[in-house]
Amino acid sequence: MNRKYRKTVIAGNWKMNKTPSETKEFMTEFKTIMPKGRWCDVALCVPAVCIPAAVRAMRETRVGIGAENCNANASGAYTGEIAANMLVDAGCKYVILGHSERRAMGETNEDVNAKVLTALENGLVPIMCVGESLEQREQGITEEWITMQIKCGLRGVGEDKIRKMVIAYEPIWAIGTGKTATPEQAEEVCESIRTVIRKLYGAKIARAISILYGGSMNEKNAYDLLAQPDIDGGLIGGASLVPEKFVKIIEAANQPTI
């Protein structure tokens, strides 16, 4: 982390877990043990049906509520989809886009790009996910693959908008598997991502953008991962479903930095 130049962000991704009633219970417990420090931003991205309950519960806190996806269209005949302006009206600040689980359902780089542009137009903070499979890592094309994802995902995003984005590196081979990239492996890719941003937007913007690690970060490994200079936070899956574990990750993000 480098808080001198950029924000530290700890974002929970609940995926398809918890009901609205369970969301209320989680938030009530979470508020009682939440760290008081202001060194990092905290977000909880929850299932669509849980957004109203989460927003109500956290209204008087500094925790931002987010969604796990949005449609690129403003409205129309898209049964089961959710528009960005709906999320804003519901009280969302963040939206996760391009998660590997969505890409596995057929979402393309072009789809991600369209969603990113729509989210930005509506004032949401996109958390744009990129990452490689185990096969791609073993083939030695991690850097090339992620560079392509970033360039495609950010097509048409100007300098005024990129500053409002967050990028999350989530190695697919480490999501929900219990495997985690070593701090050195994660740092190597996050540093590479910052290099791509530098080439696209210049050194000042690259230095200011927050890059998260999202591959099975938990309360046990968070401190070492977050100690890396180019890892500015985490996109947390399973550990974000348990208040005590999520709080420990936030506390790890509040560690001193050089």
mmCIF file of N, CA and C in Angstrom, residues 6 130 143-144 146-148 150-151 154 162 167 169 186-211 229-232:
data_model
loop_
_atom_site.group_PDB
_atom_site.id
_atom_site.type_symbol
_atom_site.label_atom_id
_atom_site.label_comp_id
_atom_site.label_asym_id
_atom_site.label_seq_id
_atom_site.Cartn_x
_atom_site.Cartn_y
_atom_site.Cartn_z
ATOM 1 N N ARG A 6 -2.594 7.146 -2.849
ATOM 2 C CA ARG A 6 -3.873 6.555 -3.245
ATOM 3 C C ARG A 6 -4.606 5.951 -2.046
ATOM 4 N N VAL A 130 -9.773 -8.198 -13.270
ATOM 5 C CA VAL A 130 -8.969 -8.843 -14.304
ATOM 6 C C VAL A 130 -8.228 -10.010 -13.655
ATOM 7 N N GLU A 143 0.874 -11.712 -17.967
ATOM 8 C CA GLU A 143 0.993 -10.278 -18.215
ATOM 9 C C GLU A 143 0.270 -9.869 -19.494
ATOM 10 N N GLU A 144 0.450 -10.639 -20.557
ATOM 11 C CA GLU A 144 -0.187 -10.312 -21.829
ATOM 12 C C GLU A 144 -1.711 -10.392 -21.724
ATOM 13 N N ILE A 146 -3.666 -10.116 -19.007
ATOM 14 C CA ILE A 146 -4.234 -9.065 -18.162
ATOM 15 C C ILE A 146 -4.102 -7.705 -18.827
ATOM 16 N N THR A 147 -3.023 -7.490 -19.549
ATOM 17 C CA THR A 147 -2.872 -6.233 -20.298
ATOM 18 C C THR A 147 -4.010 -6.080 -21.304
ATOM 19 N N MET A 148 -4.350 -7.166 -21.994
ATOM 20 C CA MET A 148 -5.456 -7.133 -22.959
ATOM 21 C C MET A 148 -6.772 -6.822 -22.249
ATOM 22 N N ILE A 150 -7.256 -5.182 -19.504
ATOM 23 C CA ILE A 150 -7.271 -3.786 -19.059
ATOM 24 C C ILE A 150 -7.499 -2.848 -20.230
ATOM 25 N N LYS A 151 -6.766 -3.049 -21.300
ATOM 26 C CA LYS A 151 -6.907 -2.159 -22.458
ATOM 27 C C LYS A 151 -8.317 -2.222 -23.041
ATOM 28 N N LEU A 154 -10.948 -0.633 -20.498
ATOM 29 C CA LEU A 154 -10.839 0.817 -20.308
ATOM 30 C C LEU A 154 -10.992 1.608 -21.609
ATOM 31 N N ILE A 162 -10.972 7.686 -15.286
ATOM 32 C CA ILE A 162 -10.147 6.602 -14.765
ATOM 33 C C ILE A 162 -9.801 6.841 -13.304
ATOM 34 N N ILE A 167 -9.276 -1.062 -9.762
ATOM 35 C CA ILE A 167 -8.996 -2.293 -10.501
ATOM 36 C C ILE A 167 -8.673 -3.395 -9.504
ATOM 37 N N TYR A 169 -7.181 -7.280 -9.139
ATOM 38 C CA TYR A 169 -6.519 -8.444 -9.723
ATOM 39 C C TYR A 169 -6.988 -9.685 -8.988
ATOM 40 N N ALA A 186 1.482 -11.827 -6.222
ATOM 41 C CA ALA A 186 0.421 -10.829 -6.326
ATOM 42 C C ALA A 186 0.998 -9.454 -6.620
ATOM 43 N N GLU A 187 2.083 -9.114 -5.951
ATOM 44 C CA GLU A 187 2.723 -7.811 -6.165
ATOM 45 C C GLU A 187 3.240 -7.685 -7.590
ATOM 46 N N GLU A 188 3.816 -8.754 -8.118
ATOM 47 C CA GLU A 188 4.358 -8.720 -9.475
ATOM 48 C C GLU A 188 3.277 -8.353 -10.493
ATOM 49 N N VAL A 189 2.087 -8.961 -10.351
ATOM 50 C CA VAL A 189 1.013 -8.679 -11.299
ATOM 51 C C VAL A 189 0.428 -7.286 -11.052
ATOM 52 N N CYS A 190 0.236 -6.905 -9.796
ATOM 53 C CA CYS A 190 -0.324 -5.583 -9.510
ATOM 54 C C CYS A 190 0.616 -4.474 -9.983
ATOM 55 N N GLU A 191 1.917 -4.702 -9.859
ATOM 56 C CA GLU A 191 2.895 -3.748 -10.376
ATOM 57 C C GLU A 191 2.797 -3.664 -11.900
ATOM 58 N N SER A 192 2.588 -4.816 -12.536
ATOM 59 C CA SER A 192 2.428 -4.849 -13.991
ATOM 60 C C SER A 192 1.175 -4.088 -14.415
ATOM 61 N N ILE A 193 0.090 -4.239 -13.647
ATOM 62 C CA ILE A 193 -1.148 -3.507 -13.945
ATOM 63 C C ILE A 193 -0.899 -2.008 -13.864
ATOM 64 N N ARG A 194 -0.161 -1.582 -12.855
ATOM 65 C CA ARG A 194 0.126 -0.145 -12.718
ATOM 66 C C ARG A 194 0.979 0.351 -13.886
ATOM 67 N N THR A 195 1.851 -0.512 -14.373
ATOM 68 C CA THR A 195 2.671 -0.149 -15.535
ATOM 69 C C THR A 195 1.805 0.064 -16.772
ATOM 70 N N VAL A 196 0.797 -0.808 -16.951
ATOM 71 C CA VAL A 196 -0.118 -0.654 -18.088
ATOM 72 C C VAL A 196 -0.875 0.673 -17.976
ATOM 73 N N ILE A 197 -1.362 0.991 -16.780
ATOM 74 C CA ILE A 197 -2.072 2.255 -16.567
ATOM 75 C C ILE A 197 -1.150 3.434 -16.838
ATOM 76 N N ARG A 198 0.097 3.299 -16.448
ATOM 77 C CA ARG A 198 1.073 4.378 -16.680
ATOM 78 C C ARG A 198 1.257 4.623 -18.178
ATOM 79 N N LYS A 199 1.323 3.553 -18.942
ATOM 80 C CA LYS A 199 1.497 3.695 -20.389
ATOM 81 C C LYS A 199 0.264 4.294 -21.049
ATOM 82 N N LEU A 200 -0.911 3.999 -20.487
ATOM 83 C CA LEU A 200 -2.163 4.496 -21.066
ATOM 84 C C LEU A 200 -2.482 5.924 -20.639
ATOM 85 N N TYR A 201 -2.181 6.237 -19.358
ATOM 86 C CA TYR A 201 -2.671 7.504 -18.791
ATOM 87 C C TYR A 201 -1.594 8.392 -18.167
ATOM 88 N N GLY A 202 -0.381 7.893 -18.063
ATOM 89 C CA GLY A 202 0.676 8.696 -17.469
ATOM 90 C C GLY A 202 0.969 8.318 -16.024
ATOM 91 N N ALA A 203 2.121 8.755 -15.554
ATOM 92 C CA ALA A 203 2.623 8.357 -14.240
ATOM 93 C C ALA A 203 1.753 8.862 -13.094
ATOM 94 N N LYS A 204 1.250 10.069 -13.200
ATOM 95 C CA LYS A 204 0.474 10.653 -12.099
ATOM 96 C C LYS A 204 -0.800 9.856 -11.829
ATOM 97 N N ILE A 205 -1.519 9.480 -12.884
ATOM 98 C CA ILE A 205 -2.747 8.708 -12.717
ATOM 99 C C ILE A 205 -2.425 7.295 -12.252
ATOM 100 N N ALA A 206 -1.374 6.694 -12.795
ATOM 101 C CA ALA A 206 -0.992 5.342 -12.390
ATOM 102 C C ALA A 206 -0.660 5.298 -10.902
ATOM 103 N N ARG A 207 -0.029 6.346 -10.425
ATOM 104 C CA ARG A 207 0.355 6.407 -9.015
ATOM 105 C C ARG A 207 -0.860 6.558 -8.111
ATOM 106 N N ALA A 208 -1.949 7.113 -8.661
ATOM 107 C CA ALA A 208 -3.124 7.425 -7.841
ATOM 108 C C ALA A 208 -4.204 6.358 -7.855
ATOM 109 N N ILE A 209 -4.160 5.410 -8.805
ATOM 110 C CA ILE A 209 -5.247 4.437 -8.918
ATOM 111 C C ILE A 209 -5.057 3.290 -7.924
ATOM 112 N N SER A 210 -6.143 2.879 -7.295
ATOM 113 C CA SER A 210 -6.095 1.786 -6.316
ATOM 114 C C SER A 210 -6.240 0.448 -7.021
ATOM 115 N N ILE A 211 -5.319 -0.463 -6.713
ATOM 116 C CA ILE A 211 -5.339 -1.811 -7.280
ATOM 117 C C ILE A 211 -5.502 -2.798 -6.130
ATOM 118 N N PRO A 229 3.861 -2.931 -1.963
ATOM 119 C CA PRO A 229 3.708 -1.521 -2.370
ATOM 120 C C PRO A 229 2.618 -1.255 -3.397
ATOM 121 N N ASP A 230 2.302 -2.230 -4.258
ATOM 122 C CA ASP A 230 1.307 -1.979 -5.308
ATOM 123 C C ASP A 230 -0.033 -2.651 -5.045
ATOM 124 N N ILE A 231 -0.219 -3.234 -3.874
ATOM 125 C CA ILE A 231 -1.503 -3.818 -3.487
ATOM 126 C C ILE A 231 -2.187 -2.856 -2.526
ATOM 127 N N ASP A 232 -3.259 -2.241 -2.989
ATOM 128 C CA ASP A 232 -3.895 -1.151 -2.249
ATOM 129 C C ASP A 232 -5.177 -1.567 -1.538
#
